[in-house]
Amino acid sequence: MRTTLTLDDDVAEALKDQARQLDQPFKQVVNNALRRGLSPAAPQPRTPYRVAPHRSGLRPGVDPLRLNQLNDALEANDAEPTQA
């Protein structure tokens, strides 16, 4: 298919340089560049996310879900006026 295409100067120069380096016709370099640009990117292999477990340092019997209750109780005690 024959068509007219207007390229920016820097893009045209880069394509010409690549055509010279690869010793390929300009048309083939342009078509290859367009094919690479239009093809979907190959998915990058992902490494699975791993969590390294560690000890929390809480003593047996301490419920981490009730720590806010302890904090509230301590704040309530601090808010009470001291008697002299």
PDB file as gemmi writes it, atoms N, CA and C in Angstrom:
CRYST1    1.000    1.000    1.000  90.00  90.00  90.00 P 1                      
ATOM      1  N   MET A   1       0.853  -1.174   0.000  1.00  0.00           N  
ATOM      2  CA  MET A   1       0.000   0.000   0.000  1.00  0.00           C  
ATOM      3  C   MET A   1       0.892   1.228   0.000  1.00  0.00           C  
ATOM      4  N   ARG A   2       0.617   2.124  -0.859  1.00  0.00           N  
ATOM      5  CA  ARG A   2       1.400   3.335  -0.973  1.00  0.00           C  
ATOM      6  C   ARG A   2       0.640   4.456  -0.273  1.00  0.00           C  
ATOM      7  N   THR A   3       1.353   5.197   0.579  1.00  0.00           N  
ATOM      8  CA  THR A   3       0.737   6.307   1.299  1.00  0.00           C  
ATOM      9  C   THR A   3       1.777   7.377   1.561  1.00  0.00           C  
ATOM     10  N   THR A   4       1.327   8.578   1.850  1.00  0.00           N  
ATOM     11  CA  THR A   4       2.221   9.686   2.183  1.00  0.00           C  
ATOM     12  C   THR A   4       2.213   9.854   3.688  1.00  0.00           C  
ATOM     13  N   LEU A   5       3.406  10.006   4.242  1.00  0.00           N  
ATOM     14  CA  LEU A   5       3.552  10.111   5.679  1.00  0.00           C  
ATOM     15  C   LEU A   5       4.503  11.254   5.977  1.00  0.00           C  
ATOM     16  N   THR A   6       4.101  12.160   6.867  1.00  0.00           N  
ATOM     17  CA  THR A   6       4.962  13.267   7.265  1.00  0.00           C  
ATOM     18  C   THR A   6       5.600  12.925   8.602  1.00  0.00           C  
ATOM     19  N   LEU A   7       6.942  12.869   8.613  1.00  0.00           N  
ATOM     20  CA  LEU A   7       7.688  12.539   9.812  1.00  0.00           C  
ATOM     21  C   LEU A   7       8.368  13.778  10.370  1.00  0.00           C  
ATOM     22  N   ASP A   8       8.500  13.825  11.676  1.00  0.00           N  
ATOM     23  CA  ASP A   8       9.298  14.888  12.282  1.00  0.00           C  
ATOM     24  C   ASP A   8      10.746  14.682  11.867  1.00  0.00           C  
ATOM     25  N   ASP A   9      11.503  15.786  11.801  1.00  0.00           N  
ATOM     26  CA  ASP A   9      12.888  15.721  11.320  1.00  0.00           C  
ATOM     27  C   ASP A   9      13.739  14.756  12.139  1.00  0.00           C  
ATOM     28  N   ASP A  10      13.589  14.800  13.466  1.00  0.00           N  
ATOM     29  CA  ASP A  10      14.415  13.932  14.312  1.00  0.00           C  
ATOM     30  C   ASP A  10      14.073  12.460  14.113  1.00  0.00           C  
ATOM     31  N   VAL A  11      12.786  12.160  13.887  1.00  0.00           N  
ATOM     32  CA  VAL A  11      12.366  10.777  13.670  1.00  0.00           C  
ATOM     33  C   VAL A  11      12.893  10.283  12.323  1.00  0.00           C  
ATOM     34  N   ALA A  12      12.779  11.102  11.303  1.00  0.00           N  
ATOM     35  CA  ALA A  12      13.271  10.723   9.976  1.00  0.00           C  
ATOM     36  C   ALA A  12      14.766  10.477  10.007  1.00  0.00           C  
ATOM     37  N   GLU A  13      15.495  11.324  10.712  1.00  0.00           N  
ATOM     38  CA  GLU A  13      16.947  11.166  10.799  1.00  0.00           C  
ATOM     39  C   GLU A  13      17.316   9.882  11.542  1.00  0.00           C  
ATOM     40  N   ALA A  14      16.588   9.585  12.622  1.00  0.00           N  
ATOM     41  CA  ALA A  14      16.855   8.352  13.376  1.00  0.00           C  
ATOM     42  C   ALA A  14      16.569   7.122  12.514  1.00  0.00           C  
ATOM     43  N   LEU A  15      15.493   7.164  11.735  1.00  0.00           N  
ATOM     44  CA  LEU A  15      15.173   6.038  10.852  1.00  0.00           C  
ATOM     45  C   LEU A  15      16.223   5.875   9.760  1.00  0.00           C  
ATOM     46  N   LYS A  16      16.684   6.989   9.202  1.00  0.00           N  
ATOM     47  CA  LYS A  16      17.733   6.921   8.168  1.00  0.00           C  
ATOM     48  C   LYS A  16      19.020   6.352   8.747  1.00  0.00           C  
ATOM     49  N   ASP A  17      19.371   6.794   9.953  1.00  0.00           N  
ATOM     50  CA  ASP A  17      20.584   6.274  10.598  1.00  0.00           C  
ATOM     51  C   ASP A  17      20.471   4.764  10.820  1.00  0.00           C  
ATOM     52  N   GLN A  18      19.307   4.330  11.275  1.00  0.00           N  
ATOM     53  CA  GLN A  18      19.110   2.899  11.520  1.00  0.00           C  
ATOM     54  C   GLN A  18      19.162   2.116  10.213  1.00  0.00           C  
ATOM     55  N   ALA A  19      18.599   2.668   9.157  1.00  0.00           N  
ATOM     56  CA  ALA A  19      18.627   2.003   7.853  1.00  0.00           C  
ATOM     57  C   ALA A  19      20.077   1.850   7.373  1.00  0.00           C  
ATOM     58  N   ARG A  20      20.892   2.866   7.584  1.00  0.00           N  
ATOM     59  CA  ARG A  20      22.311   2.771   7.200  1.00  0.00           C  
ATOM     60  C   ARG A  20      23.044   1.735   8.045  1.00  0.00           C  
ATOM     61  N   GLN A  21      22.794   1.765   9.369  1.00  0.00           N  
ATOM     62  CA  GLN A  21      23.479   0.835  10.266  1.00  0.00           C  
ATOM     63  C   GLN A  21      23.112  -0.616   9.969  1.00  0.00           C  
ATOM     64  N   LEU A  22      21.855  -0.863   9.689  1.00  0.00           N  
ATOM     65  CA  LEU A  22      21.383  -2.227   9.442  1.00  0.00           C  
ATOM     66  C   LEU A  22      21.523  -2.633   7.981  1.00  0.00           C  
ATOM     67  N   ASP A  23      21.897  -1.677   7.136  1.00  0.00           N  
ATOM     68  CA  ASP A  23      22.011  -1.908   5.692  1.00  0.00           C  
ATOM     69  C   ASP A  23      20.708  -2.476   5.147  1.00  0.00           C  
ATOM     70  N   GLN A  24      19.604  -1.801   5.505  1.00  0.00           N  
ATOM     71  CA  GLN A  24      18.272  -2.184   5.063  1.00  0.00           C  
ATOM     72  C   GLN A  24      17.622  -0.986   4.391  1.00  0.00           C  
ATOM     73  N   PRO A  25      16.653  -1.243   3.530  1.00  0.00           N  
ATOM     74  CA  PRO A  25      15.932  -0.125   2.909  1.00  0.00           C  
ATOM     75  C   PRO A  25      15.149   0.681   3.955  1.00  0.00           C  
ATOM     76  N   PHE A  26      15.027   1.981   3.682  1.00  0.00           N  
ATOM     77  CA  PHE A  26      14.313   2.885   4.583  1.00  0.00           C  
ATOM     78  C   PHE A  26      12.894   2.383   4.835  1.00  0.00           C  
ATOM     79  N   LYS A  27      12.225   1.927   3.785  1.00  0.00           N  
ATOM     80  CA  LYS A  27      10.849   1.441   3.891  1.00  0.00           C  
ATOM     81  C   LYS A  27      10.755   0.280   4.890  1.00  0.00           C  
ATOM     82  N   GLN A  28      11.709  -0.628   4.846  1.00  0.00           N  
ATOM     83  CA  GLN A  28      11.681  -1.783   5.741  1.00  0.00           C  
ATOM     84  C   GLN A  28      11.907  -1.350   7.187  1.00  0.00           C  
ATOM     85  N   VAL A  29      12.802  -0.403   7.412  1.00  0.00           N  
ATOM     86  CA  VAL A  29      13.069   0.083   8.766  1.00  0.00           C  
ATOM     87  C   VAL A  29      11.830   0.779   9.325  1.00  0.00           C  
ATOM     88  N   VAL A  30      11.155   1.581   8.503  1.00  0.00           N  
ATOM     89  CA  VAL A  30       9.933   2.268   8.945  1.00  0.00           C  
ATOM     90  C   VAL A  30       8.853   1.248   9.287  1.00  0.00           C  
ATOM     91  N   ASN A  31       8.659   0.258   8.420  1.00  0.00           N  
ATOM     92  CA  ASN A  31       7.632  -0.759   8.673  1.00  0.00           C  
ATOM     93  C   ASN A  31       7.942  -1.554   9.940  1.00  0.00           C  
ATOM     94  N   ASN A  32       9.190  -1.922  10.132  1.00  0.00           N  
ATOM     95  CA  ASN A  32       9.559  -2.664  11.347  1.00  0.00           C  
ATOM     96  C   ASN A  32       9.322  -1.829  12.602  1.00  0.00           C  
ATOM     97  N   ALA A  33       9.662  -0.542  12.542  1.00  0.00           N  
ATOM     98  CA  ALA A  33       9.451   0.340  13.695  1.00  0.00           C  
ATOM     99  C   ALA A  33       7.962   0.481  14.001  1.00  0.00           C  
ATOM    100  N   LEU A  34       7.148   0.622  12.960  1.00  0.00           N  
ATOM    101  CA  LEU A  34       5.704   0.728  13.163  1.00  0.00           C  
ATOM    102  C   LEU A  34       5.127  -0.566  13.720  1.00  0.00           C  
ATOM    103  N   ARG A  35       5.603  -1.702  13.232  1.00  0.00           N  
ATOM    104  CA  ARG A  35       5.111  -2.985  13.760  1.00  0.00           C  
ATOM    105  C   ARG A  35       5.442  -3.128  15.244  1.00  0.00           C  
ATOM    106  N   ARG A  36       6.685  -2.768  15.600  1.00  0.00           N  
ATOM    107  CA  ARG A  36       7.065  -2.850  17.017  1.00  0.00           C  
ATOM    108  C   ARG A  36       6.209  -1.920  17.863  1.00  0.00           C  
ATOM    109  N   GLY A  37       5.931  -0.735  17.361  1.00  0.00           N  
ATOM    110  CA  GLY A  37       5.137   0.232  18.114  1.00  0.00           C  
ATOM    111  C   GLY A  37       3.675  -0.163  18.234  1.00  0.00           C  
ATOM    112  N   LEU A  38       3.162  -0.862  17.243  1.00  0.00           N  
ATOM    113  CA  LEU A  38       1.741  -1.235  17.249  1.00  0.00           C  
ATOM    114  C   LEU A  38       1.472  -2.568  17.925  1.00  0.00           C  
ATOM    115  N   SER A  39       2.483  -3.402  18.074  1.00  0.00           N  
ATOM    116  CA  SER A  39       2.256  -4.698  18.708  1.00  0.00           C  
ATOM    117  C   SER A  39       2.131  -4.514  20.213  1.00  0.00           C  
ATOM    118  N   PRO A  40       1.294  -5.326  20.846  1.00  0.00           N  
ATOM    119  CA  PRO A  40       1.155  -5.201  22.300  1.00  0.00           C  
ATOM    120  C   PRO A  40       2.479  -5.569  22.981  1.00  0.00           C  
ATOM    121  N   ALA A  41       2.758  -4.873  24.036  1.00  0.00           N  
ATOM    122  CA  ALA A  41       3.995  -5.125  24.772  1.00  0.00           C  
ATOM    123  C   ALA A  41       3.934  -6.512  25.394  1.00  0.00           C  
ATOM    124  N   ALA A  42       5.040  -7.213  25.337  1.00  0.00           N  
ATOM    125  CA  ALA A  42       5.111  -8.537  25.957  1.00  0.00           C  
ATOM    126  C   ALA A  42       5.038  -8.369  27.463  1.00  0.00           C  
ATOM    127  N   PRO A  43       4.194  -9.130  28.125  1.00  0.00           N  
ATOM    128  CA  PRO A  43       4.080  -8.975  29.582  1.00  0.00           C  
ATOM    129  C   PRO A  43       5.392  -9.371  30.262  1.00  0.00           C  
ATOM    130  N   GLN A  44       5.797  -8.556  31.200  1.00  0.00           N  
ATOM    131  CA  GLN A  44       7.005  -8.831  31.957  1.00  0.00           C  
ATOM    132  C   GLN A  44       6.711  -9.909  32.990  1.00  0.00           C  
ATOM    133  N   PRO A  45       7.586 -10.899  33.089  1.00  0.00           N  
ATOM    134  CA  PRO A  45       7.341 -11.927  34.111  1.00  0.00           C  
ATOM    135  C   PRO A  45       7.426 -11.311  35.495  1.00  0.00           C  
ATOM    136  N   ARG A  46       6.435 -11.609  36.297  1.00  0.00           N  
ATOM    137  CA  ARG A  46       6.391 -11.048  37.649  1.00  0.00           C  
ATOM    138  C   ARG A  46       6.867 -12.081  38.647  1.00  0.00           C  
ATOM    139  N   THR A  47       7.662 -11.624  39.561  1.00  0.00           N  
ATOM    140  CA  THR A  47       8.054 -12.499  40.655  1.00  0.00           C  
ATOM    141  C   THR A  47       6.991 -12.377  41.734  1.00  0.00           C  
ATOM    142  N   PRO A  48       6.617 -13.487  42.338  1.00  0.00           N  
ATOM    143  CA  PRO A  48       5.567 -13.417  43.357  1.00  0.00           C  
ATOM    144  C   PRO A  48       6.016 -12.588  44.555  1.00  0.00           C  
ATOM    145  N   TYR A  49       5.080 -11.837  45.105  1.00  0.00           N  
ATOM    146  CA  TYR A  49       5.356 -11.025  46.286  1.00  0.00           C  
ATOM    147  C   TYR A  49       5.332 -11.939  47.501  1.00  0.00           C  
ATOM    148  N   ARG A  50       6.381 -11.902  48.255  1.00  0.00           N  
ATOM    149  CA  ARG A  50       6.478 -12.765  49.431  1.00  0.00           C  
ATOM    150  C   ARG A  50       6.655 -11.912  50.679  1.00  0.00           C  
ATOM    151  N   VAL A  51       5.968 -12.302  51.717  1.00  0.00           N  
ATOM    152  CA  VAL A  51       6.063 -11.630  53.003  1.00  0.00           C  
ATOM    153  C   VAL A  51       6.859 -12.523  53.935  1.00  0.00           C  
ATOM    154  N   ALA A  52       7.893 -11.951  54.514  1.00  0.00           N  
ATOM    155  CA  ALA A  52       8.692 -12.719  55.463  1.00  0.00           C  
ATOM    156  C   ALA A  52       8.075 -12.555  56.850  1.00  0.00           C  
ATOM    157  N   PRO A  53       7.573 -13.625  57.439  1.00  0.00           N  
ATOM    158  CA  PRO A  53       6.956 -13.505  58.763  1.00  0.00           C  
ATOM    159  C   PRO A  53       8.015 -13.235  59.828  1.00  0.00           C  
ATOM    160  N   HIS A  54       7.622 -12.533  60.856  1.00  0.00           N  
ATOM    161  CA  HIS A  54       8.512 -12.287  61.986  1.00  0.00           C  
ATOM    162  C   HIS A  54       7.682 -12.255  63.265  1.00  0.00           C  
ATOM    163  N   ARG A  55       8.364 -12.417  64.350  1.00  0.00           N  
ATOM    164  CA  ARG A  55       7.667 -12.410  65.643  1.00  0.00           C  
ATOM    165  C   ARG A  55       7.258 -10.979  65.970  1.00  0.00           C  
ATOM    166  N   SER A  56       6.063 -10.823  66.499  1.00  0.00           N  
ATOM    167  CA  SER A  56       5.564  -9.483  66.807  1.00  0.00           C  
ATOM    168  C   SER A  56       6.107  -8.947  68.120  1.00  0.00           C  
ATOM    169  N   GLY A  57       6.592  -9.810  68.950  1.00  0.00           N  
ATOM    170  CA  GLY A  57       7.140  -9.354  70.212  1.00  0.00           C  
ATOM    171  C   GLY A  57       6.096  -9.171  71.308  1.00  0.00           C  
ATOM    172  N   LEU A  58       4.835  -9.452  71.034  1.00  0.00           N  
ATOM    173  CA  LEU A  58       3.808  -9.346  72.061  1.00  0.00           C  
ATOM    174  C   LEU A  58       3.860 -10.575  72.952  1.00  0.00           C  
ATOM    175  N   ARG A  59       3.635 -10.355  74.193  1.00  0.00           N  
ATOM    176  CA  ARG A  59       3.658 -11.461  75.146  1.00  0.00           C  
ATOM    177  C   ARG A  59       2.388 -12.291  75.024  1.00  0.00           C  
ATOM    178  N   PRO A  60       2.472 -13.545  75.413  1.00  0.00           N  
ATOM    179  CA  PRO A  60       1.266 -14.376  75.367  1.00  0.00           C  
ATOM    180  C   PRO A  60       0.160 -13.756  76.220  1.00  0.00           C  
ATOM    181  N   GLY A  61      -1.046 -13.780  75.714  1.00  0.00           N  
ATOM    182  CA  GLY A  61      -2.180 -13.223  76.442  1.00  0.00           C  
ATOM    183  C   GLY A  61      -2.504 -11.792  76.053  1.00  0.00           C  
ATOM    184  N   VAL A  62      -1.596 -11.117  75.321  1.00  0.00           N  
ATOM    185  CA  VAL A  62      -1.865  -9.747  74.874  1.00  0.00           C  
ATOM    186  C   VAL A  62      -2.596  -9.844  73.547  1.00  0.00           C  
ATOM    187  N   ASP A  63      -3.800  -9.293  73.515  1.00  0.00           N  
ATOM    188  CA  ASP A  63      -4.607  -9.327  72.307  1.00  0.00           C  
ATOM    189  C   ASP A  63      -4.348  -8.033  71.525  1.00  0.00           C  
ATOM    190  N   PRO A  64      -3.673  -8.101  70.377  1.00  0.00           N  
ATOM    191  CA  PRO A  64      -3.368  -6.877  69.633  1.00  0.00           C  
ATOM    192  C   PRO A  64      -4.615  -6.144  69.156  1.00  0.00           C  
ATOM    193  N   LEU A  65      -5.737  -6.841  69.070  1.00  0.00           N  
ATOM    194  CA  LEU A  65      -6.969  -6.199  68.627  1.00  0.00           C  
ATOM    195  C   LEU A  65      -7.592  -5.349  69.737  1.00  0.00           C  
ATOM    196  N   ARG A  66      -7.133  -5.515  70.974  1.00  0.00           N  
ATOM    197  CA  ARG A  66      -7.708  -4.763  72.096  1.00  0.00           C  
ATOM    198  C   ARG A  66      -6.749  -3.702  72.620  1.00  0.00           C  
ATOM    199  N   LEU A  67      -5.659  -3.424  71.907  1.00  0.00           N  
ATOM    200  CA  LEU A  67      -4.684  -2.437  72.375  1.00  0.00           C  
ATOM    201  C   LEU A  67      -5.286  -1.032  72.419  1.00  0.00           C  
ATOM    202  N   ASN A  68      -6.203  -0.727  71.526  1.00  0.00           N  
ATOM    203  CA  ASN A  68      -6.848   0.592  71.554  1.00  0.00           C  
ATOM    204  C   ASN A  68      -7.680   0.768  72.822  1.00  0.00           C  
ATOM    205  N   GLN A  69      -8.293  -0.310  73.296  1.00  0.00           N  
ATOM    206  CA  GLN A  69      -9.056  -0.218  74.545  1.00  0.00           C  
ATOM    207  C   GLN A  69      -8.121   0.125  75.704  1.00  0.00           C  
ATOM    208  N   LEU A  70      -6.944  -0.460  75.715  1.00  0.00           N  
ATOM    209  CA  LEU A  70      -5.971  -0.164  76.757  1.00  0.00           C  
ATOM    210  C   LEU A  70      -5.541   1.294  76.674  1.00  0.00           C  
ATOM    211  N   ASN A  71      -5.303   1.766  75.477  1.00  0.00           N  
ATOM    212  CA  ASN A  71      -4.921   3.164  75.288  1.00  0.00           C  
ATOM    213  C   ASN A  71      -6.028   4.099  75.771  1.00  0.00           C  
ATOM    214  N   ASP A  72      -7.282   3.785  75.430  1.00  0.00           N  
ATOM    215  CA  ASP A  72      -8.409   4.613  75.875  1.00  0.00           C  
ATOM    216  C   ASP A  72      -8.498   4.626  77.403  1.00  0.00           C  
ATOM    217  N   ALA A  73      -8.279   3.488  78.023  1.00  0.00           N  
ATOM    218  CA  ALA A  73      -8.346   3.409  79.489  1.00  0.00           C  
ATOM    219  C   ALA A  73      -7.246   4.251  80.127  1.00  0.00           C  
ATOM    220  N   LEU A  74      -6.056   4.216  79.536  1.00  0.00           N  
ATOM    221  CA  LEU A  74      -4.955   5.020  80.072  1.00  0.00           C  
ATOM    222  C   LEU A  74      -5.229   6.514  79.905  1.00  0.00           C  
ATOM    223  N   GLU A  75      -5.798   6.895  78.761  1.00  0.00           N  
ATOM    224  CA  GLU A  75      -6.117   8.311  78.552  1.00  0.00           C  
ATOM    225  C   GLU A  75      -7.209   8.751  79.491  1.00  0.00           C  
ATOM    226  N   ALA A  76      -8.167   7.889  79.760  1.00  0.00           N  
ATOM    227  CA  ALA A  76      -9.259   8.237  80.686  1.00  0.00           C  
ATOM    228  C   ALA A  76      -8.697   8.467  82.082  1.00  0.00           C  
ATOM    229  N   ASN A  77      -7.731   7.663  82.502  1.00  0.00           N  
ATOM    230  CA  ASN A  77      -7.109   7.838  83.808  1.00  0.00           C  
ATOM    231  C   ASN A  77      -6.325   9.138  83.892  1.00  0.00           C  
ATOM    232  N   ASP A  78      -5.673   9.512  82.804  1.00  0.00           N  
ATOM    233  CA  ASP A  78      -4.914  10.764  82.780  1.00  0.00           C  
ATOM    234  C   ASP A  78      -5.826  11.971  82.817  1.00  0.00           C  
ATOM    235  N   ALA A  79      -7.043  11.834  82.280  1.00  0.00           N  
ATOM    236  CA  ALA A  79      -7.975  12.953  82.225  1.00  0.00           C  
ATOM    237  C   ALA A  79      -8.651  13.223  83.551  1.00  0.00           C  
ATOM    238  N   GLU A  80      -8.658  12.249  84.474  1.00  0.00           N  
ATOM    239  CA  GLU A  80      -9.308  12.436  85.770  1.00  0.00           C  
ATOM    240  C   GLU A  80      -8.471  13.387  86.617  1.00  0.00           C  
ATOM    241  N   PRO A  81      -9.120  14.319  87.301  1.00  0.00           N  
ATOM    242  CA  PRO A  81      -8.363  15.242  88.137  1.00  0.00           C  
ATOM    243  C   PRO A  81      -7.746  14.496  89.347  1.00  0.00           C  
ATOM    244  N   THR A  82      -6.569  14.887  89.681  1.00  0.00           N  
ATOM    245  CA  THR A  82      -5.913  14.268  90.843  1.00  0.00           C  
ATOM    246  C   THR A  82      -6.359  14.972  92.101  1.00  0.00           C  
ATOM    247  N   GLN A  83      -6.523  14.201  93.151  1.00  0.00           N  
ATOM    248  CA  GLN A  83      -6.952  14.792  94.420  1.00  0.00           C  
ATOM    249  C   GLN A  83      -5.715  14.955  95.299  1.00  0.00           C  
ATOM    250  N   ALA A  84      -5.628  16.140  95.906  1.00  0.00           N  
ATOM    251  CA  ALA A  84      -4.487  16.424  96.738  1.00  0.00           C  
ATOM    252  C   ALA A  84      -4.815  16.390  98.200  1.00  0.00           C  
TER     253      ALA A  84                                                      
END                                                                             
